[in-house]
mmCIF file with all atom_site columns, C-alpha atoms in Angstrom:
data_model
loop_
_atom_site.group_PDB
_atom_site.id
_atom_site.type_symbol
_atom_site.label_atom_id
_atom_site.label_alt_id
_atom_site.label_comp_id
_atom_site.label_asym_id
_atom_site.label_entity_id
_atom_site.label_seq_id
_atom_site.pdbx_PDB_ins_code
_atom_site.Cartn_x
_atom_site.Cartn_y
_atom_site.Cartn_z
_atom_site.occupancy
_atom_site.B_iso_or_equiv
_atom_site.pdbx_formal_charge
_atom_site.auth_seq_id
_atom_site.auth_comp_id
_atom_site.auth_asym_id
_atom_site.auth_atom_id
_atom_site.pdbx_PDB_model_num
ATOM 1   C CA . UNK A 1 1   ? 74.065  191.502 -96.451  1.00 50.00 ? 1   UNK A CA 1
ATOM 2   C CA . UNK A 1 2   ? 77.147  190.641 -98.454  1.00 60.00 ? 2   UNK A CA 1
ATOM 3   C CA . UNK A 1 3   ? 78.676  187.182 -98.017  1.00 90.00 ? 3   UNK A CA 1
ATOM 4   C CA . UNK A 1 4   ? 82.147  188.562 -98.643  1.00 94.00 ? 4   UNK A CA 1
ATOM 5   C CA . UNK A 1 5   ? 83.357  190.585 -95.672  1.00 96.00 ? 5   UNK A CA 1
ATOM 6   C CA . UNK A 1 6   ? 86.040  193.221 -96.000  1.00 97.00 ? 6   UNK A CA 1
ATOM 7   C CA . UNK A 1 7   ? 87.794  195.048 -93.176  1.00 97.00 ? 7   UNK A CA 1
ATOM 8   C CA . UNK A 1 8   ? 88.352  197.822 -92.474  1.00 97.00 ? 8   UNK A CA 1
ATOM 9   C CA . UNK A 1 9   ? 85.637  199.780 -94.258  1.00 95.00 ? 9   UNK A CA 1
ATOM 10  C CA . UNK A 1 10  ? 87.766  202.914 -94.306  1.00 96.00 ? 10  UNK A CA 1
ATOM 11  C CA . UNK A 1 11  ? 91.527  203.338 -93.969  1.00 96.00 ? 11  UNK A CA 1
ATOM 12  C CA . UNK A 1 12  ? 93.665  206.457 -93.938  1.00 96.00 ? 12  UNK A CA 1
ATOM 13  C CA . UNK A 1 13  ? 97.399  205.915 -94.081  1.00 93.00 ? 13  UNK A CA 1
ATOM 14  C CA . UNK A 1 14  ? 100.546 207.906 -94.626  1.00 91.00 ? 14  UNK A CA 1
ATOM 15  C CA . UNK A 1 15  ? 102.998 207.124 -97.365  1.00 90.00 ? 15  UNK A CA 1
ATOM 16  C CA . UNK A 1 16  ? 105.435 205.530 -94.910  1.00 89.00 ? 16  UNK A CA 1
ATOM 17  C CA . UNK A 1 17  ? 102.880 203.331 -93.173  1.00 90.00 ? 17  UNK A CA 1
ATOM 18  C CA . UNK A 1 18  ? 102.357 199.594 -93.498  1.00 94.00 ? 18  UNK A CA 1
ATOM 19  C CA . UNK A 1 19  ? 98.779  198.383 -93.364  1.00 96.00 ? 19  UNK A CA 1
ATOM 20  C CA . UNK A 1 20  ? 96.732  195.400 -94.475  1.00 97.00 ? 20  UNK A CA 1
ATOM 21  C CA . UNK A 1 21  ? 93.308  194.938 -95.991  1.00 98.00 ? 21  UNK A CA 1
ATOM 22  C CA . UNK A 1 22  ? 91.428  191.763 -95.112  1.00 98.00 ? 22  UNK A CA 1
ATOM 23  C CA . UNK A 1 23  ? 88.776  189.783 -96.937  1.00 98.00 ? 23  UNK A CA 1
ATOM 24  C CA . UNK A 1 24  ? 86.873  186.728 -95.735  1.00 97.00 ? 24  UNK A CA 1
ATOM 25  C CA . UNK A 1 25  ? 84.299  184.430 -97.310  1.00 96.00 ? 25  UNK A CA 1
ATOM 26  C CA . UNK A 1 26  ? 82.691  181.275 -95.986  1.00 90.00 ? 26  UNK A CA 1
ATOM 27  C CA . UNK A 1 27  ? 80.922  180.121 -99.132  1.00 91.00 ? 27  UNK A CA 1
ATOM 28  C CA . UNK A 1 28  ? 83.574  177.526 -99.963  1.00 91.00 ? 28  UNK A CA 1
ATOM 29  C CA . UNK A 1 29  ? 84.658  179.504 -103.011 1.00 92.00 ? 29  UNK A CA 1
ATOM 30  C CA . UNK A 1 30  ? 87.972  178.489 -104.533 1.00 90.00 ? 30  UNK A CA 1
ATOM 31  C CA . UNK A 1 31  ? 88.915  181.685 -106.298 1.00 91.00 ? 31  UNK A CA 1
ATOM 32  C CA . UNK A 1 32  ? 89.427  185.066 -104.673 1.00 93.00 ? 32  UNK A CA 1
ATOM 33  C CA . UNK A 1 33  ? 90.150  188.392 -106.302 1.00 94.00 ? 33  UNK A CA 1
ATOM 34  C CA . UNK A 1 34  ? 91.363  191.894 -105.546 1.00 96.00 ? 34  UNK A CA 1
ATOM 35  C CA . UNK A 1 35  ? 90.043  194.765 -107.643 1.00 95.00 ? 35  UNK A CA 1
ATOM 36  C CA . UNK A 1 36  ? 90.875  198.460 -107.462 1.00 96.00 ? 36  UNK A CA 1
ATOM 37  C CA . UNK A 1 37  ? 88.283  201.099 -108.310 1.00 95.00 ? 37  UNK A CA 1
ATOM 38  C CA . UNK A 1 38  ? 89.015  204.782 -108.708 1.00 94.00 ? 38  UNK A CA 1
ATOM 39  C CA . UNK A 1 39  ? 86.193  207.309 -108.473 1.00 89.00 ? 39  UNK A CA 1
ATOM 40  C CA . UNK A 1 40  ? 83.780  207.159 -111.409 1.00 86.00 ? 40  UNK A CA 1
ATOM 41  C CA . UNK A 1 41  ? 85.834  204.403 -113.052 1.00 90.00 ? 41  UNK A CA 1
ATOM 42  C CA . UNK A 1 42  ? 85.127  200.684 -113.444 1.00 91.00 ? 42  UNK A CA 1
ATOM 43  C CA . UNK A 1 43  ? 86.900  198.164 -111.221 1.00 92.00 ? 43  UNK A CA 1
ATOM 44  C CA . UNK A 1 44  ? 90.298  196.971 -112.435 1.00 92.00 ? 44  UNK A CA 1
ATOM 45  C CA . UNK A 1 45  ? 91.620  193.514 -111.664 1.00 91.00 ? 45  UNK A CA 1
ATOM 46  C CA . UNK A 1 46  ? 94.748  193.382 -109.519 1.00 94.00 ? 46  UNK A CA 1
ATOM 47  C CA . UNK A 1 47  ? 95.205  189.776 -108.374 1.00 93.00 ? 47  UNK A CA 1
ATOM 48  C CA . UNK A 1 48  ? 93.507  186.404 -108.645 1.00 92.00 ? 48  UNK A CA 1
ATOM 49  C CA . UNK A 1 49  ? 94.066  183.471 -106.307 1.00 92.00 ? 49  UNK A CA 1
ATOM 50  C CA . UNK A 1 50  ? 92.809  180.092 -107.418 1.00 89.00 ? 50  UNK A CA 1
ATOM 51  C CA . UNK A 1 51  ? 93.024  177.240 -104.909 1.00 89.00 ? 51  UNK A CA 1
ATOM 52  C CA . UNK A 1 52  ? 95.214  179.471 -102.731 1.00 91.00 ? 52  UNK A CA 1
ATOM 53  C CA . UNK A 1 53  ? 97.792  179.959 -105.483 1.00 90.00 ? 53  UNK A CA 1
ATOM 54  C CA . UNK A 1 54  ? 98.418  183.300 -107.154 1.00 90.00 ? 54  UNK A CA 1
ATOM 55  C CA . UNK A 1 55  ? 97.142  182.886 -110.701 1.00 85.00 ? 55  UNK A CA 1
ATOM 56  C CA . UNK A 1 56  ? 97.088  186.435 -111.986 1.00 80.00 ? 56  UNK A CA 1
ATOM 57  C CA . UNK A 1 57  ? 99.089  189.513 -111.093 1.00 82.00 ? 57  UNK A CA 1
ATOM 58  C CA . UNK A 1 58  ? 98.058  192.319 -113.399 1.00 81.00 ? 58  UNK A CA 1
ATOM 59  C CA . UNK A 1 59  ? 101.416 194.113 -113.297 1.00 85.00 ? 59  UNK A CA 1
ATOM 60  C CA . UNK A 1 60  ? 100.605 195.598 -109.926 1.00 92.00 ? 60  UNK A CA 1
ATOM 61  C CA . UNK A 1 61  ? 103.427 197.578 -108.224 1.00 93.00 ? 61  UNK A CA 1
ATOM 62  C CA . UNK A 1 62  ? 105.282 195.686 -105.506 1.00 93.00 ? 62  UNK A CA 1
ATOM 63  C CA . UNK A 1 63  ? 104.027 198.108 -102.861 1.00 95.00 ? 63  UNK A CA 1
ATOM 64  C CA . UNK A 1 64  ? 100.867 195.965 -103.033 1.00 96.00 ? 64  UNK A CA 1
ATOM 65  C CA . UNK A 1 65  ? 101.489 192.445 -101.740 1.00 95.00 ? 65  UNK A CA 1
ATOM 66  C CA . UNK A 1 66  ? 98.678  189.868 -101.729 1.00 96.00 ? 66  UNK A CA 1
ATOM 67  C CA . UNK A 1 67  ? 98.474  186.884 -99.444  1.00 96.00 ? 67  UNK A CA 1
ATOM 68  C CA . UNK A 1 68  ? 96.046  183.967 -99.284  1.00 96.00 ? 68  UNK A CA 1
ATOM 69  C CA . UNK A 1 69  ? 96.588  182.194 -95.923  1.00 94.00 ? 69  UNK A CA 1
ATOM 70  C CA . UNK A 1 70  ? 93.746  179.742 -96.567  1.00 92.00 ? 70  UNK A CA 1
ATOM 71  C CA . UNK A 1 71  ? 90.795  179.240 -98.859  1.00 89.00 ? 71  UNK A CA 1
ATOM 72  C CA . UNK A 1 72  ? 88.589  181.610 -96.840  1.00 95.00 ? 72  UNK A CA 1
ATOM 73  C CA . UNK A 1 73  ? 90.953  184.510 -96.328  1.00 97.00 ? 73  UNK A CA 1
ATOM 74  C CA . UNK A 1 74  ? 92.627  187.000 -98.602  1.00 97.00 ? 74  UNK A CA 1
ATOM 75  C CA . UNK A 1 75  ? 94.880  189.823 -97.481  1.00 98.00 ? 75  UNK A CA 1
ATOM 76  C CA . UNK A 1 76  ? 96.384  192.778 -99.279  1.00 97.00 ? 76  UNK A CA 1
ATOM 77  C CA . UNK A 1 77  ? 99.475  194.183 -97.602  1.00 97.00 ? 77  UNK A CA 1
ATOM 78  C CA . UNK A 1 78  ? 100.227 197.821 -98.301  1.00 96.00 ? 78  UNK A CA 1
ATOM 79  C CA . UNK A 1 79  ? 103.572 199.556 -97.939  1.00 94.00 ? 79  UNK A CA 1
ATOM 80  C CA . UNK A 1 80  ? 104.969 202.877 -99.146  1.00 93.00 ? 80  UNK A CA 1
ATOM 81  C CA . UNK A 1 81  ? 101.833 203.780 -101.045 1.00 94.00 ? 81  UNK A CA 1
ATOM 82  C CA . UNK A 1 82  ? 101.382 206.935 -103.072 1.00 95.00 ? 82  UNK A CA 1
ATOM 83  C CA . UNK A 1 83  ? 98.439  209.364 -102.942 1.00 95.00 ? 83  UNK A CA 1
ATOM 84  C CA . UNK A 1 84  ? 97.324  208.105 -106.360 1.00 95.00 ? 84  UNK A CA 1
ATOM 85  C CA . UNK A 1 85  ? 96.742  204.690 -104.781 1.00 96.00 ? 85  UNK A CA 1
ATOM 86  C CA . UNK A 1 86  ? 93.741  206.135 -102.976 1.00 97.00 ? 86  UNK A CA 1
ATOM 87  C CA . UNK A 1 87  ? 90.732  204.160 -104.189 1.00 96.00 ? 87  UNK A CA 1
ATOM 88  C CA . UNK A 1 88  ? 88.052  201.658 -103.272 1.00 96.00 ? 88  UNK A CA 1
ATOM 89  C CA . UNK A 1 89  ? 89.594  198.201 -102.960 1.00 97.00 ? 89  UNK A CA 1
ATOM 90  C CA . UNK A 1 90  ? 87.148  195.417 -103.671 1.00 96.00 ? 90  UNK A CA 1
ATOM 91  C CA . UNK A 1 91  ? 87.482  191.756 -102.828 1.00 96.00 ? 91  UNK A CA 1
ATOM 92  C CA . UNK A 1 92  ? 85.478  189.102 -104.650 1.00 94.00 ? 92  UNK A CA 1
ATOM 93  C CA . UNK A 1 93  ? 85.154  185.343 -104.633 1.00 93.00 ? 93  UNK A CA 1
ATOM 94  C CA . UNK A 1 94  ? 83.754  182.669 -106.911 1.00 90.00 ? 94  UNK A CA 1
ATOM 95  C CA . UNK A 1 95  ? 83.225  178.942 -106.965 1.00 85.00 ? 95  UNK A CA 1
ATOM 96  C CA . UNK A 1 96  ? 84.466  176.834 -109.847 1.00 69.00 ? 96  UNK A CA 1
ATOM 97  C CA . UNK A 1 97  ? 81.951  178.736 -111.965 1.00 69.00 ? 97  UNK A CA 1
ATOM 98  C CA . UNK A 1 98  ? 80.863  182.383 -111.964 1.00 71.00 ? 98  UNK A CA 1
ATOM 99  C CA . UNK A 1 99  ? 79.216  184.613 -110.830 1.00 81.00 ? 99  UNK A CA 1
ATOM 100 C CA . UNK A 1 100 ? 81.593  186.641 -108.733 1.00 86.00 ? 100 UNK A CA 1
ATOM 101 C CA . UNK A 1 101 ? 80.446  187.800 -105.316 1.00 90.00 ? 101 UNK A CA 1
ATOM 102 C CA . UNK A 1 102 ? 81.861  191.139 -104.218 1.00 92.00 ? 102 UNK A CA 1
ATOM 103 C CA . UNK A 1 103 ? 82.380  192.619 -100.774 1.00 94.00 ? 103 UNK A CA 1
ATOM 104 C CA . UNK A 1 104 ? 81.524  196.216 -99.899  1.00 93.00 ? 104 UNK A CA 1
ATOM 105 C CA . UNK A 1 105 ? 85.116  197.312 -100.271 1.00 95.00 ? 105 UNK A CA 1
ATOM 106 C CA . UNK A 1 106 ? 87.679  199.234 -98.267  1.00 97.00 ? 106 UNK A CA 1
ATOM 107 C CA . UNK A 1 107 ? 87.886  202.957 -98.970  1.00 96.00 ? 107 UNK A CA 1
ATOM 108 C CA . UNK A 1 108 ? 91.614  203.747 -98.814  1.00 97.00 ? 108 UNK A CA 1
ATOM 109 C CA . UNK A 1 109 ? 93.004  207.262 -98.551  1.00 96.00 ? 109 UNK A CA 1
ATOM 110 C CA . UNK A 1 110 ? 96.761  207.796 -98.751  1.00 96.00 ? 110 UNK A CA 1
ATOM 111 C CA . UNK A 1 111 ? 97.960  211.103 -97.342  1.00 93.00 ? 111 UNK A CA 1
ATOM 112 C CA . UNK B 2 1   ? 92.139  193.273 -125.934 1.00 83.00 ? 1   UNK B CA 1
ATOM 113 C CA . UNK B 2 2   ? 88.495  193.131 -124.852 1.00 87.00 ? 2   UNK B CA 1
ATOM 114 C CA . UNK B 2 3   ? 86.758  196.496 -124.570 1.00 92.00 ? 3   UNK B CA 1
ATOM 115 C CA . UNK B 2 4   ? 83.330  197.022 -123.036 1.00 95.00 ? 4   UNK B CA 1
ATOM 116 C CA . UNK B 2 5   ? 81.240  200.108 -123.752 1.00 96.00 ? 5   UNK B CA 1
ATOM 117 C CA . UNK B 2 6   ? 78.075  201.159 -121.969 1.00 97.00 ? 6   UNK B CA 1
ATOM 118 C CA . UNK B 2 7   ? 75.554  203.618 -123.320 1.00 95.00 ? 7   UNK B CA 1
ATOM 119 C CA . UNK B 2 8   ? 74.243  205.946 -122.035 1.00 94.00 ? 8   UNK B CA 1
ATOM 120 C CA . UNK B 2 9   ? 76.767  207.090 -119.432 1.00 95.00 ? 9   UNK B CA 1
ATOM 121 C CA . UNK B 2 10  ? 73.965  208.639 -117.394 1.00 96.00 ? 10  UNK B CA 1
ATOM 122 C CA . UNK B 2 11  ? 70.199  208.442 -117.475 1.00 96.00 ? 11  UNK B CA 1
ATOM 123 C CA . UNK B 2 12  ? 67.531  210.322 -115.571 1.00 97.00 ? 12  UNK B CA 1
ATOM 124 C CA . UNK B 2 13  ? 63.922  209.152 -115.722 1.00 96.00 ? 13  UNK B CA 1
ATOM 125 C CA . UNK B 2 14  ? 60.695  209.692 -113.780 1.00 97.00 ? 14  UNK B CA 1
ATOM 126 C CA . UNK B 2 15  ? 59.407  206.868 -111.635 1.00 97.00 ? 15  UNK B CA 1
ATOM 127 C CA . UNK B 2 16  ? 57.392  204.228 -113.455 1.00 97.00 ? 16  UNK B CA 1
ATOM 128 C CA . UNK B 2 17  ? 59.213  204.353 -116.778 1.00 97.00 ? 17  UNK B CA 1
ATOM 129 C CA . UNK B 2 18  ? 60.575  201.275 -118.485 1.00 97.00 ? 18  UNK B CA 1
ATOM 130 C CA . UNK B 2 19  ? 64.176  201.716 -119.529 1.00 95.00 ? 19  UNK B CA 1
ATOM 131 C CA . UNK B 2 20  ? 66.976  199.995 -121.396 1.00 97.00 ? 20  UNK B CA 1
ATOM 132 C CA . UNK B 2 21  ? 70.689  200.076 -120.661 1.00 97.00 ? 21  UNK B CA 1
ATOM 133 C CA . UNK B 2 22  ? 73.084  199.035 -123.384 1.00 97.00 ? 22  UNK B CA 1
ATOM 134 C CA . UNK B 2 23  ? 76.392  197.195 -123.278 1.00 98.00 ? 23  UNK B CA 1
ATOM 135 C CA . UNK B 2 24  ? 78.663  196.272 -126.184 1.00 97.00 ? 24  UNK B CA 1
ATOM 136 C CA . UNK B 2 25  ? 81.907  194.314 -126.272 1.00 96.00 ? 25  UNK B CA 1
ATOM 137 C CA . UNK B 2 26  ? 84.539  193.930 -128.952 1.00 94.00 ? 26  UNK B CA 1
ATOM 138 C CA . UNK B 2 27  ? 85.520  190.264 -128.620 1.00 90.00 ? 27  UNK B CA 1
ATOM 139 C CA . UNK B 2 28  ? 82.647  187.793 -128.873 1.00 88.00 ? 28  UNK B CA 1
ATOM 140 C CA . UNK B 2 29  ? 84.708  184.947 -127.358 1.00 87.00 ? 29  UNK B CA 1
ATOM 141 C CA . UNK B 2 30  ? 83.267  185.441 -123.915 1.00 89.00 ? 30  UNK B CA 1
ATOM 142 C CA . UNK B 2 31  ? 82.394  182.862 -121.282 1.00 87.00 ? 31  UNK B CA 1
ATOM 143 C CA . UNK B 2 32  ? 79.565  184.879 -119.781 1.00 90.00 ? 32  UNK B CA 1
ATOM 144 C CA . UNK B 2 33  ? 78.267  188.375 -119.159 1.00 93.00 ? 33  UNK B CA 1
ATOM 145 C CA . UNK B 2 34  ? 77.286  189.755 -115.809 1.00 93.00 ? 34  UNK B CA 1
ATOM 146 C CA . UNK B 2 35  ? 75.272  192.847 -114.868 1.00 96.00 ? 35  UNK B CA 1
ATOM 147 C CA . UNK B 2 36  ? 76.072  194.504 -111.545 1.00 96.00 ? 36  UNK B CA 1
ATOM 148 C CA . UNK B 2 37  ? 74.591  197.301 -109.521 1.00 96.00 ? 37  UNK B CA 1
ATOM 149 C CA . UNK B 2 38  ? 76.755  199.623 -107.456 1.00 95.00 ? 38  UNK B CA 1
ATOM 150 C CA . UNK B 2 39  ? 75.452  202.140 -104.931 1.00 93.00 ? 39  UNK B CA 1
ATOM 151 C CA . UNK B 2 40  ? 77.715  205.132 -104.152 1.00 88.00 ? 40  UNK B CA 1
ATOM 152 C CA . UNK B 2 41  ? 80.773  204.105 -102.140 1.00 84.00 ? 41  UNK B CA 1
ATOM 153 C CA . UNK B 2 42  ? 79.608  200.492 -101.952 1.00 87.00 ? 42  UNK B CA 1
ATOM 154 C CA . UNK B 2 43  ? 80.609  197.190 -103.461 1.00 89.00 ? 43  UNK B CA 1
ATOM 155 C CA . UNK B 2 44  ? 79.059  195.476 -106.451 1.00 92.00 ? 44  UNK B CA 1
ATOM 156 C CA . UNK B 2 45  ? 75.836  193.494 -106.301 1.00 92.00 ? 45  UNK B CA 1
ATOM 157 C CA . UNK B 2 46  ? 75.388  190.869 -108.997 1.00 91.00 ? 46  UNK B CA 1
ATOM 158 C CA . UNK B 2 47  ? 72.030  191.276 -110.722 1.00 95.00 ? 47  UNK B CA 1
ATOM 159 C CA . UNK B 2 48  ? 72.045  188.826 -113.597 1.00 95.00 ? 48  UNK B CA 1
ATOM 160 C CA . UNK B 2 49  ? 74.484  186.382 -115.145 1.00 92.00 ? 49  UNK B CA 1
ATOM 161 C CA . UNK B 2 50  ? 74.067  185.219 -118.734 1.00 93.00 ? 50  UNK B CA 1
ATOM 162 C CA . UNK B 2 51  ? 76.135  182.303 -119.955 1.00 90.00 ? 51  UNK B CA 1
ATOM 163 C CA . UNK B 2 52  ? 77.503  182.565 -123.476 1.00 90.00 ? 52  UNK B CA 1
ATOM 164 C CA . UNK B 2 53  ? 75.072  179.856 -124.619 1.00 91.00 ? 53  UNK B CA 1
ATOM 165 C CA . UNK B 2 54  ? 72.042  181.710 -123.255 1.00 93.00 ? 54  UNK B CA 1
ATOM 166 C CA . UNK B 2 55  ? 69.988  184.480 -124.820 1.00 95.00 ? 55  UNK B CA 1
ATOM 167 C CA . UNK B 2 56  ? 68.440  186.081 -121.757 1.00 96.00 ? 56  UNK B CA 1
ATOM 168 C CA . UNK B 2 57  ? 67.920  185.971 -118.023 1.00 96.00 ? 57  UNK B CA 1
ATOM 169 C CA . UNK B 2 58  ? 65.157  187.440 -115.899 1.00 97.00 ? 58  UNK B CA 1
ATOM 170 C CA . UNK B 2 59  ? 64.948  188.400 -112.252 1.00 95.00 ? 59  UNK B CA 1
ATOM 171 C CA . UNK B 2 60  ? 61.890  190.264 -111.063 1.00 96.00 ? 60  UNK B CA 1
ATOM 172 C CA . UNK B 2 61  ? 61.639  193.548 -112.962 1.00 97.00 ? 61  UNK B CA 1
ATOM 173 C CA . UNK B 2 62  ? 65.006  192.993 -114.621 1.00 97.00 ? 62  UNK B CA 1
ATOM 174 C CA . UNK B 2 63  ? 65.601  191.265 -117.914 1.00 98.00 ? 63  UNK B CA 1
ATOM 175 C CA . UNK B 2 64  ? 68.999  190.951 -119.564 1.00 97.00 ? 64  UNK B CA 1
ATOM 176 C CA . UNK B 2 65  ? 69.580  189.763 -123.104 1.00 97.00 ? 65  UNK B CA 1
ATOM 177 C CA . UNK B 2 66  ? 72.747  188.671 -124.857 1.00 97.00 ? 66  UNK B CA 1
ATOM 178 C CA . UNK B 2 67  ? 73.563  188.627 -128.556 1.00 95.00 ? 67  UNK B CA 1
ATOM 179 C CA . UNK B 2 68  ? 77.056  187.215 -128.491 1.00 92.00 ? 68  UNK B CA 1
ATOM 180 C CA . UNK B 2 69  ? 77.592  187.280 -132.246 1.00 91.00 ? 69  UNK B CA 1
ATOM 181 C CA . UNK B 2 70  ? 76.961  191.015 -132.439 1.00 94.00 ? 70  UNK B CA 1
ATOM 182 C CA . UNK B 2 71  ? 78.695  191.741 -129.142 1.00 95.00 ? 71  UNK B CA 1
ATOM 183 C CA . UNK B 2 72  ? 75.699  193.294 -127.428 1.00 97.00 ? 72  UNK B CA 1
ATOM 184 C CA . UNK B 2 73  ? 73.713  192.993 -124.243 1.00 97.00 ? 73  UNK B CA 1
ATOM 185 C CA . UNK B 2 74  ? 70.810  194.991 -122.896 1.00 98.00 ? 74  UNK B CA 1
ATOM 186 C CA . UNK B 2 75  ? 69.439  195.350 -119.402 1.00 98.00 ? 75  UNK B CA 1
ATOM 187 C CA . UNK B 2 76  ? 65.741  196.119 -119.322 1.00 97.00 ? 76  UNK B CA 1
ATOM 188 C CA . UNK B 2 77  ? 64.259  197.575 -116.128 1.00 97.00 ? 77  UNK B CA 1
ATOM 189 C CA . UNK B 2 78  ? 60.484  197.597 -115.936 1.00 98.00 ? 78  UNK B CA 1
ATOM 190 C CA . UNK B 2 79  ? 58.448  200.092 -113.935 1.00 97.00 ? 79  UNK B CA 1
ATOM 191 C CA . UNK B 2 80  ? 61.471  201.896 -112.528 1.00 97.00 ? 80  UNK B CA 1
ATOM 192 C CA . UNK B 2 81  ? 61.495  203.011 -108.877 1.00 97.00 ? 81  UNK B CA 1
ATOM 193 C CA . UNK B 2 82  ? 63.600  205.575 -106.982 1.00 97.00 ? 82  UNK B CA 1
ATOM 194 C CA . UNK B 2 83  ? 65.322  202.662 -105.245 1.00 96.00 ? 83  UNK B CA 1
ATOM 195 C CA . UNK B 2 84  ? 66.702  201.601 -108.630 1.00 97.00 ? 84  UNK B CA 1
ATOM 196 C CA . UNK B 2 85  ? 68.932  204.692 -108.643 1.00 97.00 ? 85  UNK B CA 1
ATOM 197 C CA . UNK B 2 86  ? 72.517  203.426 -108.816 1.00 97.00 ? 86  UNK B CA 1
ATOM 198 C CA . UNK B 2 87  ? 75.319  202.787 -111.277 1.00 97.00 ? 87  UNK B CA 1
ATOM 199 C CA . UNK B 2 88  ? 74.836  199.709 -113.433 1.00 98.00 ? 88  UNK B CA 1
ATOM 200 C CA . UNK B 2 89  ? 77.950  197.939 -114.659 1.00 97.00 ? 89  UNK B CA 1
ATOM 201 C CA . UNK B 2 90  ? 78.226  195.377 -117.402 1.00 96.00 ? 90  UNK B CA 1
ATOM 202 C CA . UNK B 2 91  ? 81.157  192.948 -117.328 1.00 94.00 ? 91  UNK B CA 1
ATOM 203 C CA . UNK B 2 92  ? 82.244  190.195 -119.670 1.00 93.00 ? 92  UNK B CA 1
ATOM 204 C CA . UNK B 2 93  ? 84.336  187.292 -118.589 1.00 88.00 ? 93  UNK B CA 1
ATOM 205 C CA . UNK B 2 94  ? 86.780  184.772 -119.825 1.00 76.00 ? 94  UNK B CA 1
ATOM 206 C CA . UNK B 2 95  ? 87.172  181.638 -117.755 1.00 69.00 ? 95  UNK B CA 1
ATOM 207 C CA . UNK B 2 96  ? 90.148  179.492 -116.912 1.00 63.00 ? 96  UNK B CA 1
ATOM 208 C CA . UNK B 2 97  ? 89.096  177.976 -113.613 1.00 64.00 ? 97  UNK B CA 1
ATOM 209 C CA . UNK B 2 98  ? 88.605  181.524 -112.403 1.00 70.00 ? 98  UNK B CA 1
ATOM 210 C CA . UNK B 2 99  ? 86.975  184.555 -113.904 1.00 72.00 ? 99  UNK B CA 1
ATOM 211 C CA . UNK B 2 100 ? 88.663  187.586 -115.393 1.00 80.00 ? 100 UNK B CA 1
ATOM 212 C CA . UNK B 2 101 ? 86.042  190.288 -115.700 1.00 87.00 ? 101 UNK B CA 1
ATOM 213 C CA . UNK B 2 102 ? 86.354  193.257 -118.027 1.00 90.00 ? 102 UNK B CA 1
ATOM 214 C CA . UNK B 2 103 ? 84.008  196.023 -116.965 1.00 94.00 ? 103 UNK B CA 1
ATOM 215 C CA . UNK B 2 104 ? 82.318  198.810 -118.840 1.00 95.00 ? 104 UNK B CA 1
ATOM 216 C CA . UNK B 2 105 ? 82.361  202.286 -117.315 1.00 94.00 ? 105 UNK B CA 1
ATOM 217 C CA . UNK B 2 106 ? 78.775  201.978 -116.194 1.00 96.00 ? 106 UNK B CA 1
ATOM 218 C CA . UNK B 2 107 ? 75.483  203.785 -116.591 1.00 97.00 ? 107 UNK B CA 1
ATOM 219 C CA . UNK B 2 108 ? 74.517  206.090 -113.734 1.00 97.00 ? 108 UNK B CA 1
ATOM 220 C CA . UNK B 2 109 ? 70.755  205.870 -113.313 1.00 97.00 ? 109 UNK B CA 1
ATOM 221 C CA . UNK B 2 110 ? 68.620  208.369 -111.423 1.00 97.00 ? 110 UNK B CA 1
ATOM 222 C CA . UNK B 2 111 ? 64.929  207.636 -110.986 1.00 97.00 ? 111 UNK B CA 1
ATOM 223 C CA . UNK B 2 112 ? 63.012  210.597 -109.620 1.00 97.00 ? 112 UNK B CA 1
ATOM 224 C CA . UNK B 2 113 ? 59.749  210.286 -107.657 1.00 95.00 ? 113 UNK B CA 1
#
């Protein structure tokens, strides 16, 4: 069982919808990450939060909006997505040192 | 910019074989290297983490080595089993209070009974 929990597991949304992906960890980790993974490709870093502050934004379009309400939670708010945004969205966390612990991901389909 | 290459892209072996997966990276200034396993449609499971000062790590039938100066790592799987079938990803990391992983494209492994 993964210690990083992501909900929902699957999400289908239209291009005009607003939805959110949620990630939760209770390992006391201080850094949390969002990665995007297209089919048969490696994961690509989107955002990093360290001590609840956004530390890295890898030039992600503004239709993706991250939020870290507290040290255990990480959200990714989605709005006006495009079909090419369909992918597996992975959340990860780490303590002050690696390794990273990944969740099972949310499979997002944009129609 | 760091680039990570994994060879082979795919590998099919009969059960019981020992096998080696290769990973190379272009910038040797890494903090650590991590091997992951990913089952279809699932998240990543961390298998082994090698710090930049270490040469190898072992966990059960898995052994990972690191030659930082030459930019290479290998993952050795002993006595492969059908349950080992998955994609294996190598990732190198820089560290600045948090990790920024750069992944290879992975090796898709199929172990047949």
